[in-house]
Every structure is written in C-alpha cells, then in structure tokens.
mmCIF file with all atom_site columns, C-alpha atoms in Angstrom:
data_model
loop_
_atom_site.group_PDB
_atom_site.id
_atom_site.type_symbol
_atom_site.label_atom_id
_atom_site.label_alt_id
_atom_site.label_comp_id
_atom_site.label_asym_id
_atom_site.label_entity_id
_atom_site.label_seq_id
_atom_site.pdbx_PDB_ins_code
_atom_site.Cartn_x
_atom_site.Cartn_y
_atom_site.Cartn_z
_atom_site.occupancy
_atom_site.B_iso_or_equiv
_atom_site.pdbx_formal_charge
_atom_site.auth_seq_id
_atom_site.auth_comp_id
_atom_site.auth_asym_id
_atom_site.auth_atom_id
_atom_site.pdbx_PDB_model_num
ATOM 1   C CA . MET A 1 1   ? 0.866   9.210  -20.022 1.00 50.00 ? 1   MET A CA 1
ATOM 2   C CA . SER A 1 2   ? 3.058   7.217  -17.656 1.00 58.00 ? 2   SER A CA 1
ATOM 3   C CA . ARG A 1 3   ? 3.666   3.950  -17.476 1.00 78.00 ? 3   ARG A CA 1
ATOM 4   C CA . LEU A 1 4   ? 4.854   2.943  -14.434 1.00 81.00 ? 4   LEU A CA 1
ATOM 5   C CA . GLY A 1 5   ? 1.385   5.377  -12.941 1.00 82.00 ? 5   GLY A CA 1
ATOM 6   C CA . GLU A 1 6   ? -0.826  3.171  -15.412 1.00 85.00 ? 6   GLU A CA 1
ATOM 7   C CA . LYS A 1 7   ? -0.096  -0.669 -12.558 1.00 90.00 ? 7   LYS A CA 1
ATOM 8   C CA . PRO A 1 8   ? -2.673  -0.683 -9.771  1.00 91.00 ? 8   PRO A CA 1
ATOM 9   C CA . ILE A 1 9   ? -0.842  -0.941 -6.245  1.00 93.00 ? 9   ILE A CA 1
ATOM 10  C CA . THR A 1 10  ? -2.549  -4.295 -5.023  1.00 93.00 ? 10  THR A CA 1
ATOM 11  C CA . ILE A 1 11  ? -3.168  -3.890 -0.765  1.00 93.00 ? 11  ILE A CA 1
ATOM 12  C CA . PRO A 1 12  ? -2.229  -6.403 1.075   1.00 93.00 ? 12  PRO A CA 1
ATOM 13  C CA . LYS A 1 13  ? -3.864  -8.226 3.723   1.00 91.00 ? 13  LYS A CA 1
ATOM 14  C CA . GLY A 1 14  ? -3.984  -6.614 7.116   1.00 91.00 ? 14  GLY A CA 1
ATOM 15  C CA . VAL A 1 15  ? -3.267  -2.726 5.185   1.00 93.00 ? 15  VAL A CA 1
ATOM 16  C CA . GLU A 1 16  ? -6.020  -0.051 6.099   1.00 93.00 ? 16  GLU A CA 1
ATOM 17  C CA . ILE A 1 17  ? -6.061  2.464  3.529   1.00 93.00 ? 17  ILE A CA 1
ATOM 18  C CA . LYS A 1 18  ? -8.352  4.807  4.514   1.00 93.00 ? 18  LYS A CA 1
ATOM 19  C CA . LEU A 1 19  ? -8.835  8.509  1.643   1.00 91.00 ? 19  LEU A CA 1
ATOM 20  C CA . ASP A 1 20  ? -10.244 11.914 3.718   1.00 91.00 ? 20  ASP A CA 1
ATOM 21  C CA . GLY A 1 21  ? -10.583 14.142 1.008   1.00 88.00 ? 21  GLY A CA 1
ATOM 22  C CA . ASP A 1 22  ? -6.597  14.862 0.195   1.00 90.00 ? 22  ASP A CA 1
ATOM 23  C CA . LEU A 1 23  ? -5.865  12.579 3.208   1.00 94.00 ? 23  LEU A CA 1
ATOM 24  C CA . LEU A 1 24  ? -4.640  9.130  2.661   1.00 94.00 ? 24  LEU A CA 1
ATOM 25  C CA . THR A 1 25  ? -4.024  7.111  5.392   1.00 95.00 ? 25  THR A CA 1
ATOM 26  C CA . VAL A 1 26  ? -1.872  3.509  4.851   1.00 95.00 ? 26  VAL A CA 1
ATOM 27  C CA . LYS A 1 27  ? -1.990  1.203  7.862   1.00 95.00 ? 27  LYS A CA 1
ATOM 28  C CA . GLY A 1 28  ? -0.190  -1.687 8.846   1.00 94.00 ? 28  GLY A CA 1
ATOM 29  C CA . PRO A 1 29  ? 0.969   -4.123 10.820  1.00 95.00 ? 29  PRO A CA 1
ATOM 30  C CA . LYS A 1 30  ? 3.840   -2.357 11.081  1.00 94.00 ? 30  LYS A CA 1
ATOM 31  C CA . GLY A 1 31  ? 3.085   1.668  11.947  1.00 94.00 ? 31  GLY A CA 1
ATOM 32  C CA . GLU A 1 32  ? 0.543   3.989  9.831   1.00 95.00 ? 32  GLU A CA 1
ATOM 33  C CA . LEU A 1 33  ? 1.954   6.936  8.038   1.00 95.00 ? 33  LEU A CA 1
ATOM 34  C CA . ARG A 1 34  ? -0.007  9.497  5.678   1.00 96.00 ? 34  ARG A CA 1
ATOM 35  C CA . ARG A 1 35  ? 0.107   11.478 3.452   1.00 95.00 ? 35  ARG A CA 1
ATOM 36  C CA . ARG A 1 36  ? -1.272  14.694 1.005   1.00 95.00 ? 36  ARG A CA 1
ATOM 37  C CA . ILE A 1 37  ? -2.559  13.741 -2.295  1.00 93.00 ? 37  ILE A CA 1
ATOM 38  C CA . HIS A 1 38  ? -1.623  16.731 -5.085  1.00 92.00 ? 38  HIS A CA 1
ATOM 39  C CA . PRO A 1 39  ? -5.035  17.916 -6.705  1.00 91.00 ? 39  PRO A CA 1
ATOM 40  C CA . LYS A 1 40  ? -3.637  17.246 -9.831  1.00 90.00 ? 40  LYS A CA 1
ATOM 41  C CA . VAL A 1 41  ? -3.574  13.893 -8.515  1.00 91.00 ? 41  VAL A CA 1
ATOM 42  C CA . LYS A 1 42  ? -6.886  10.851 -7.970  1.00 91.00 ? 42  LYS A CA 1
ATOM 43  C CA . VAL A 1 43  ? -6.648  7.592  -6.554  1.00 92.00 ? 43  VAL A CA 1
ATOM 44  C CA . ASP A 1 44  ? -9.171  5.559  -6.057  1.00 91.00 ? 44  ASP A CA 1
ATOM 45  C CA . LYS A 1 45  ? -9.695  2.540  -3.807  1.00 90.00 ? 45  LYS A CA 1
ATOM 46  C CA . HIS A 1 46  ? -11.306 -0.892 -4.476  1.00 88.00 ? 46  HIS A CA 1
ATOM 47  C CA . GLU A 1 47  ? -11.564 -3.704 -3.038  1.00 85.00 ? 47  GLU A CA 1
ATOM 48  C CA . ASP A 1 48  ? -7.967  -5.110 -3.271  1.00 90.00 ? 48  ASP A CA 1
ATOM 49  C CA . ARG A 1 49  ? -5.881  -2.399 -5.409  1.00 92.00 ? 49  ARG A CA 1
ATOM 50  C CA . ILE A 1 50  ? -5.861  1.129  -5.159  1.00 92.00 ? 50  ILE A CA 1
ATOM 51  C CA . ILE A 1 51  ? -5.344  2.355  -8.883  1.00 92.00 ? 51  ILE A CA 1
ATOM 52  C CA . ILE A 1 52  ? -4.191  6.094  -9.898  1.00 91.00 ? 52  ILE A CA 1
ATOM 53  C CA . SER A 1 53  ? -5.305  8.534  -12.592 1.00 90.00 ? 53  SER A CA 1
ATOM 54  C CA . VAL A 1 54  ? -5.289  12.644 -13.498 1.00 89.00 ? 54  VAL A CA 1
ATOM 55  C CA . ALA A 1 55  ? -7.570  15.323 -13.478 1.00 85.00 ? 55  ALA A CA 1
ATOM 56  C CA . ASP A 1 56  ? -6.879  16.598 -16.418 1.00 87.00 ? 56  ASP A CA 1
ATOM 57  C CA . GLU A 1 57  ? -3.725  16.223 -19.096 1.00 85.00 ? 57  GLU A CA 1
ATOM 58  C CA . THR A 1 58  ? -0.884  19.272 -18.222 1.00 86.00 ? 58  THR A CA 1
ATOM 59  C CA . LYS A 1 59  ? 2.187   18.563 -18.036 1.00 87.00 ? 59  LYS A CA 1
ATOM 60  C CA . GLU A 1 60  ? 2.735   18.891 -14.523 1.00 87.00 ? 60  GLU A CA 1
ATOM 61  C CA . SER A 1 61  ? -0.184  16.084 -13.613 1.00 85.00 ? 61  SER A CA 1
ATOM 62  C CA . LYS A 1 62  ? 1.448   14.070 -15.730 1.00 85.00 ? 62  LYS A CA 1
ATOM 63  C CA . SER A 1 63  ? 4.498   14.024 -13.707 1.00 87.00 ? 63  SER A CA 1
ATOM 64  C CA . LEU A 1 64  ? 2.614   13.823 -10.683 1.00 90.00 ? 64  LEU A CA 1
ATOM 65  C CA . HIS A 1 65  ? 1.147   10.899 -12.063 1.00 90.00 ? 65  HIS A CA 1
ATOM 66  C CA . GLY A 1 66  ? 3.991   7.883  -11.641 1.00 89.00 ? 66  GLY A CA 1
ATOM 67  C CA . LEU A 1 67  ? 5.335   10.932 -8.438  1.00 92.00 ? 67  LEU A CA 1
ATOM 68  C CA . PHE A 1 68  ? 2.190   9.943  -6.231  1.00 93.00 ? 68  PHE A CA 1
ATOM 69  C CA . ARG A 1 69  ? 2.460   5.756  -7.926  1.00 93.00 ? 69  ARG A CA 1
ATOM 70  C CA . VAL A 1 70  ? 5.034   5.277  -6.252  1.00 94.00 ? 70  VAL A CA 1
ATOM 71  C CA . LEU A 1 71  ? 5.212   6.690  -2.925  1.00 95.00 ? 71  LEU A CA 1
ATOM 72  C CA . ILE A 1 72  ? 1.484   5.057  -2.171  1.00 95.00 ? 72  ILE A CA 1
ATOM 73  C CA . ASP A 1 73  ? 3.423   1.840  -3.127  1.00 95.00 ? 73  ASP A CA 1
ATOM 74  C CA . ASN A 1 74  ? 6.430   2.672  -0.436  1.00 95.00 ? 74  ASN A CA 1
ATOM 75  C CA . MET A 1 75  ? 3.902   3.108  1.725   1.00 95.00 ? 75  MET A CA 1
ATOM 76  C CA . VAL A 1 76  ? 1.489   -0.323 1.489   1.00 95.00 ? 76  VAL A CA 1
ATOM 77  C CA . THR A 1 77  ? 5.687   -1.338 1.133   1.00 95.00 ? 77  THR A CA 1
ATOM 78  C CA . GLY A 1 78  ? 6.755   0.309  4.608   1.00 95.00 ? 78  GLY A CA 1
ATOM 79  C CA . VAL A 1 79  ? 3.673   -0.904 6.734   1.00 96.00 ? 79  VAL A CA 1
ATOM 80  C CA . THR A 1 80  ? 4.131   -4.193 5.734   1.00 95.00 ? 80  THR A CA 1
ATOM 81  C CA . ASN A 1 81  ? 8.052   -5.201 5.226   1.00 95.00 ? 81  ASN A CA 1
ATOM 82  C CA . GLY A 1 82  ? 9.884   -1.831 6.834   1.00 94.00 ? 82  GLY A CA 1
ATOM 83  C CA . PHE A 1 83  ? 12.544  -0.285 4.916   1.00 97.00 ? 83  PHE A CA 1
ATOM 84  C CA . GLU A 1 84  ? 16.588  -0.520 5.664   1.00 97.00 ? 84  GLU A CA 1
ATOM 85  C CA . LYS A 1 85  ? 19.555  1.043  5.136   1.00 97.00 ? 85  LYS A CA 1
ATOM 86  C CA . ILE A 1 86  ? 23.050  -0.050 5.911   1.00 97.00 ? 86  ILE A CA 1
ATOM 87  C CA . LEU A 1 87  ? 26.323  1.940  6.389   1.00 97.00 ? 87  LEU A CA 1
ATOM 88  C CA . GLU A 1 88  ? 30.107  1.107  7.062   1.00 96.00 ? 88  GLU A CA 1
ATOM 89  C CA . ILE A 1 89  ? 32.557  3.253  8.341   1.00 96.00 ? 89  ILE A CA 1
ATOM 90  C CA . VAL A 1 90  ? 35.521  3.017  6.615   1.00 95.00 ? 90  VAL A CA 1
ATOM 91  C CA . GLY A 1 91  ? 38.655  4.806  8.595   1.00 93.00 ? 91  GLY A CA 1
ATOM 92  C CA . VAL A 1 92  ? 41.646  3.586  11.050  1.00 93.00 ? 92  VAL A CA 1
ATOM 93  C CA . GLY A 1 93  ? 39.840  4.685  13.921  1.00 92.00 ? 93  GLY A CA 1
ATOM 94  C CA . TYR A 1 94  ? 36.073  5.863  13.005  1.00 95.00 ? 94  TYR A CA 1
ATOM 95  C CA . ARG A 1 95  ? 33.826  4.287  15.407  1.00 94.00 ? 95  ARG A CA 1
ATOM 96  C CA . ALA A 1 96  ? 30.582  4.508  16.225  1.00 95.00 ? 96  ALA A CA 1
ATOM 97  C CA . GLU A 1 97  ? 28.257  2.957  18.964  1.00 95.00 ? 97  GLU A CA 1
ATOM 98  C CA . LEU A 1 98  ? 24.750  4.341  19.671  1.00 96.00 ? 98  LEU A CA 1
ATOM 99  C CA . LYS A 1 99  ? 23.225  5.281  23.252  1.00 95.00 ? 99  LYS A CA 1
ATOM 100 C CA . GLY A 1 100 ? 19.430  5.322  24.026  1.00 94.00 ? 100 GLY A CA 1
ATOM 101 C CA . ARG A 1 101 ? 18.827  7.269  20.348  1.00 94.00 ? 101 ARG A CA 1
ATOM 102 C CA . VAL A 1 102 ? 21.765  9.012  20.109  1.00 96.00 ? 102 VAL A CA 1
ATOM 103 C CA . ALA A 1 103 ? 24.368  7.581  18.092  1.00 96.00 ? 103 ALA A CA 1
ATOM 104 C CA . ILE A 1 104 ? 27.466  8.818  18.839  1.00 96.00 ? 104 ILE A CA 1
ATOM 105 C CA . PHE A 1 105 ? 30.012  8.842  15.963  1.00 96.00 ? 105 PHE A CA 1
ATOM 106 C CA . ASN A 1 106 ? 34.170  9.745  15.729  1.00 95.00 ? 106 ASN A CA 1
ATOM 107 C CA . LEU A 1 107 ? 35.660  9.957  12.404  1.00 94.00 ? 107 LEU A CA 1
ATOM 108 C CA . GLY A 1 108 ? 38.965  11.821 13.176  1.00 92.00 ? 108 GLY A CA 1
ATOM 109 C CA . TYR A 1 109 ? 37.468  15.191 14.068  1.00 93.00 ? 109 TYR A CA 1
ATOM 110 C CA . SER A 1 110 ? 38.960  17.160 17.115  1.00 95.00 ? 110 SER A CA 1
ATOM 111 C CA . HIS A 1 111 ? 34.877  16.110 18.328  1.00 96.00 ? 111 HIS A CA 1
ATOM 112 C CA . SER A 1 112 ? 32.278  13.126 18.701  1.00 96.00 ? 112 SER A CA 1
ATOM 113 C CA . ILE A 1 113 ? 29.597  13.688 16.430  1.00 96.00 ? 113 ILE A CA 1
ATOM 114 C CA . ASN A 1 114 ? 26.041  13.704 18.354  1.00 97.00 ? 114 ASN A CA 1
ATOM 115 C CA . PHE A 1 115 ? 23.178  12.326 16.062  1.00 97.00 ? 115 PHE A CA 1
ATOM 116 C CA . GLU A 1 116 ? 19.665  11.841 17.738  1.00 97.00 ? 116 GLU A CA 1
ATOM 117 C CA . LEU A 1 117 ? 17.571  9.629  15.149  1.00 96.00 ? 117 LEU A CA 1
ATOM 118 C CA . PRO A 1 118 ? 14.353  11.005 14.554  1.00 96.00 ? 118 PRO A CA 1
ATOM 119 C CA . ASP A 1 119 ? 10.866  9.638  15.607  1.00 94.00 ? 119 ASP A CA 1
ATOM 120 C CA . GLY A 1 120 ? 10.388  6.379  13.384  1.00 93.00 ? 120 GLY A CA 1
ATOM 121 C CA . ILE A 1 121 ? 13.874  4.963  12.803  1.00 96.00 ? 121 ILE A CA 1
ATOM 122 C CA . ASP A 1 122 ? 15.888  2.398  14.225  1.00 96.00 ? 122 ASP A CA 1
ATOM 123 C CA . ALA A 1 123 ? 19.534  1.683  14.637  1.00 96.00 ? 123 ALA A CA 1
ATOM 124 C CA . SER A 1 124 ? 21.566  -0.662 15.543  1.00 96.00 ? 124 SER A CA 1
ATOM 125 C CA . ILE A 1 125 ? 25.854  -0.921 15.064  1.00 95.00 ? 125 ILE A CA 1
ATOM 126 C CA . GLU A 1 126 ? 27.482  -4.241 14.603  1.00 93.00 ? 126 GLU A CA 1
ATOM 127 C CA . LYS A 1 127 ? 31.829  -2.575 15.442  1.00 87.00 ? 127 LYS A CA 1
ATOM 128 C CA . THR A 1 128 ? 31.375  -1.067 11.695  1.00 91.00 ? 128 THR A CA 1
ATOM 129 C CA . LYS A 1 129 ? 28.027  -1.138 10.599  1.00 96.00 ? 129 LYS A CA 1
ATOM 130 C CA . ILE A 1 130 ? 24.973  1.065  10.741  1.00 96.00 ? 130 ILE A CA 1
ATOM 131 C CA . ILE A 1 131 ? 22.067  -0.660 10.191  1.00 97.00 ? 131 ILE A CA 1
ATOM 132 C CA . LEU A 1 132 ? 18.458  2.039  9.265   1.00 97.00 ? 132 LEU A CA 1
ATOM 133 C CA . ASN A 1 133 ? 15.232  0.898  9.812   1.00 96.00 ? 133 ASN A CA 1
ATOM 134 C CA . GLY A 1 134 ? 12.100  2.044  9.046   1.00 96.00 ? 134 GLY A CA 1
ATOM 135 C CA . ILE A 1 135 ? 8.822   1.968  7.375   1.00 96.00 ? 135 ILE A CA 1
ATOM 136 C CA . ASP A 1 136 ? 8.634   6.110  6.027   1.00 96.00 ? 136 ASP A CA 1
ATOM 137 C CA . LYS A 1 137 ? 11.646  5.479  2.944   1.00 96.00 ? 137 LYS A CA 1
ATOM 138 C CA . GLU A 1 138 ? 11.608  8.636  2.309   1.00 95.00 ? 138 GLU A CA 1
ATOM 139 C CA . LEU A 1 139 ? 12.223  9.697  6.511   1.00 96.00 ? 139 LEU A CA 1
ATOM 140 C CA . LEU A 1 140 ? 15.110  6.442  6.120   1.00 97.00 ? 140 LEU A CA 1
ATOM 141 C CA . GLY A 1 141 ? 17.273  7.652  3.310   1.00 96.00 ? 141 GLY A CA 1
ATOM 142 C CA . MET A 1 142 ? 17.329  11.297 4.328   1.00 97.00 ? 142 MET A CA 1
ATOM 143 C CA . THR A 1 143 ? 18.199  10.162 8.355   1.00 97.00 ? 143 THR A CA 1
ATOM 144 C CA . ALA A 1 144 ? 21.094  7.571  5.962   1.00 97.00 ? 144 ALA A CA 1
ATOM 145 C CA . ALA A 1 145 ? 22.104  11.081 4.235   1.00 97.00 ? 145 ALA A CA 1
ATOM 146 C CA . LYS A 1 146 ? 22.779  13.020 6.420   1.00 97.00 ? 146 LYS A CA 1
ATOM 147 C CA . ILE A 1 147 ? 24.911  10.476 8.466   1.00 97.00 ? 147 ILE A CA 1
ATOM 148 C CA . ARG A 1 148 ? 27.319  9.570  5.875   1.00 97.00 ? 148 ARG A CA 1
ATOM 149 C CA . GLY A 1 149 ? 27.539  13.826 5.761   1.00 96.00 ? 149 GLY A CA 1
ATOM 150 C CA . PHE A 1 150 ? 29.233  13.756 8.655   1.00 96.00 ? 150 PHE A CA 1
ATOM 151 C CA . ARG A 1 151 ? 32.240  12.312 6.779   1.00 96.00 ? 151 ARG A CA 1
ATOM 152 C CA . LYS A 1 152 ? 31.794  11.961 3.600   1.00 95.00 ? 152 LYS A CA 1
ATOM 153 C CA . PRO A 1 153 ? 34.184  8.501  1.737   1.00 95.00 ? 153 PRO A CA 1
ATOM 154 C CA . GLU A 1 154 ? 37.567  10.513 0.200   1.00 94.00 ? 154 GLU A CA 1
ATOM 155 C CA . PRO A 1 155 ? 38.830  9.247  -3.714  1.00 93.00 ? 155 PRO A CA 1
ATOM 156 C CA . TYR A 1 156 ? 42.055  8.295  -2.219  1.00 92.00 ? 156 TYR A CA 1
ATOM 157 C CA . LYS A 1 157 ? 42.314  6.165  0.522   1.00 91.00 ? 157 LYS A CA 1
ATOM 158 C CA . GLY A 1 158 ? 38.098  5.510  0.646   1.00 90.00 ? 158 GLY A CA 1
ATOM 159 C CA . LYS A 1 159 ? 38.255  6.378  3.968   1.00 94.00 ? 159 LYS A CA 1
ATOM 160 C CA . GLY A 1 160 ? 34.797  7.948  5.578   1.00 96.00 ? 160 GLY A CA 1
ATOM 161 C CA . ILE A 1 161 ? 30.486  6.444  6.139   1.00 96.00 ? 161 ILE A CA 1
ATOM 162 C CA . LYS A 1 162 ? 30.064  5.271  2.572   1.00 96.00 ? 162 LYS A CA 1
ATOM 163 C CA . TYR A 1 163 ? 26.461  3.095  1.703   1.00 96.00 ? 163 TYR A CA 1
ATOM 164 C CA . ALA A 1 164 ? 27.031  -0.245 1.909   1.00 95.00 ? 164 ALA A CA 1
ATOM 165 C CA . ASP A 1 165 ? 26.217  -1.379 -2.584  1.00 93.00 ? 165 ASP A CA 1
ATOM 166 C CA . GLU A 1 166 ? 27.796  2.111  -2.863  1.00 93.00 ? 166 GLU A CA 1
ATOM 167 C CA . VAL A 1 167 ? 31.514  2.218  -5.154  1.00 93.00 ? 167 VAL A CA 1
ATOM 168 C CA . ILE A 1 168 ? 33.986  4.362  -4.325  1.00 91.00 ? 168 ILE A CA 1
ATOM 169 C CA . ARG A 1 169 ? 36.023  5.044  -6.945  1.00 92.00 ? 169 ARG A CA 1
ATOM 170 C CA . ARG A 1 170 ? 39.807  5.750  -6.233  1.00 91.00 ? 170 ARG A CA 1
ATOM 171 C CA . LYS A 1 171 ? 41.932  8.469  -7.252  1.00 90.00 ? 171 LYS A CA 1
ATOM 172 C CA . ALA A 1 172 ? 45.509  7.800  -8.268  1.00 88.00 ? 172 ALA A CA 1
ATOM 173 C CA . GLY A 1 173 ? 47.807  9.709  -5.505  1.00 84.00 ? 173 GLY A CA 1
ATOM 174 C CA . LYS A 1 174 ? 50.916  11.634 -6.652  1.00 83.00 ? 174 LYS A CA 1
ATOM 175 C CA . ALA A 1 175 ? 53.229  9.472  -7.260  1.00 76.00 ? 175 ALA A CA 1
ATOM 176 C CA . GLY A 1 176 ? 56.601  11.297 -6.106  1.00 62.00 ? 176 GLY A CA 1
ATOM 177 C CA . ALA A 1 177 ? 59.989  12.282 -7.202  1.00 55.00 ? 177 ALA A CA 1
ATOM 178 C CA . THR A 1 178 ? 61.779  9.621  -9.488  1.00 60.00 ? 178 THR A CA 1
ATOM 179 C CA . ALA A 1 179 ? 65.437  10.528 -9.510  1.00 54.00 ? 179 ALA A CA 1
#
C-alpha cells in the first residue's frame, strides 16, 4: 500500500469539492480545477476531509493510489494559496519583457522569442527574474519548463534561463597550451 496515499486530505474552509461520477471539481477562493479520476482509484468525501482508496490490489492501482492523492492535494492547495515558480535569466544582453499576455525573450539568438502565456498562468518580469503564478501546479511546471527550454543553462559560464533554486554544475574550460 502507498504510505502517502493513506493520508487523508483536509479540506480548508472556503473550498468546495464536488464528485460527479469520475469528475472531481475543486472550487476555492482563487479559482476552480477539474480532474478525471482513474477507475481504479476511489475517492470518498467526508465532512472536512477526503480519503483515497484503491479498487483492487493490483500493482497498477497501488501506483495510482499515491499519485491521485498528491494530485488532489495539489488541487486543494492551488485553489487556496496558488503556486509560484521563479526563473532567472543569466547572461550579458539576455533579457525579457512582458507585453500583455506575451513574454518577449532576447536570448542571444538572431531573433526574439515571443511566448504567449497559457490561460491560468500569470507572469511578472523584474530585470532578470521571471515570476510565474497559477493555481494548476502541472500547467505551471510545464510553462516554466518550456520557458527554460528556450535557452537552457550551459555548464561553462552558466548562461541561460534557470530555475531560481537550480544549481548549475560548472565545467572547467580548456586549459590552453602552456609553454
């Protein structure tokens, strides 16, 4: 059994949870999220908590047990507090700006990269920091990964777009010929 899947999810005040067949809807002060629940996972709603259990004892349903517990917990956290990812731009001349819902990146290429933010994701750009906010943790992570993919940090000087808590392992450059 999943040790994490056994923990019940507490429902904070102001969060409304509705289970309609296999569609779970979580509504809170920041917004609303929906997710289809796998048939091998059972979700039971009590007064102030949600309990996730498995339909049978197969390996697949046991692996889905902890996964859906974390996904539902992230939905509850997202509609109450929201999530935030911070990216940093490192490099001389590398910069970004925000025009409406479009982020424009100048990352040393011959052209600028225009990236339209998906619905549900808000961004703010302060010099070399990109701050992404949203209620859907999955969409937020995919958006941050896509932005990081425009110019991944390279190991020699560390230039590129990196997560704020990411550590870039540096390589030594070529030693050069010594006479």
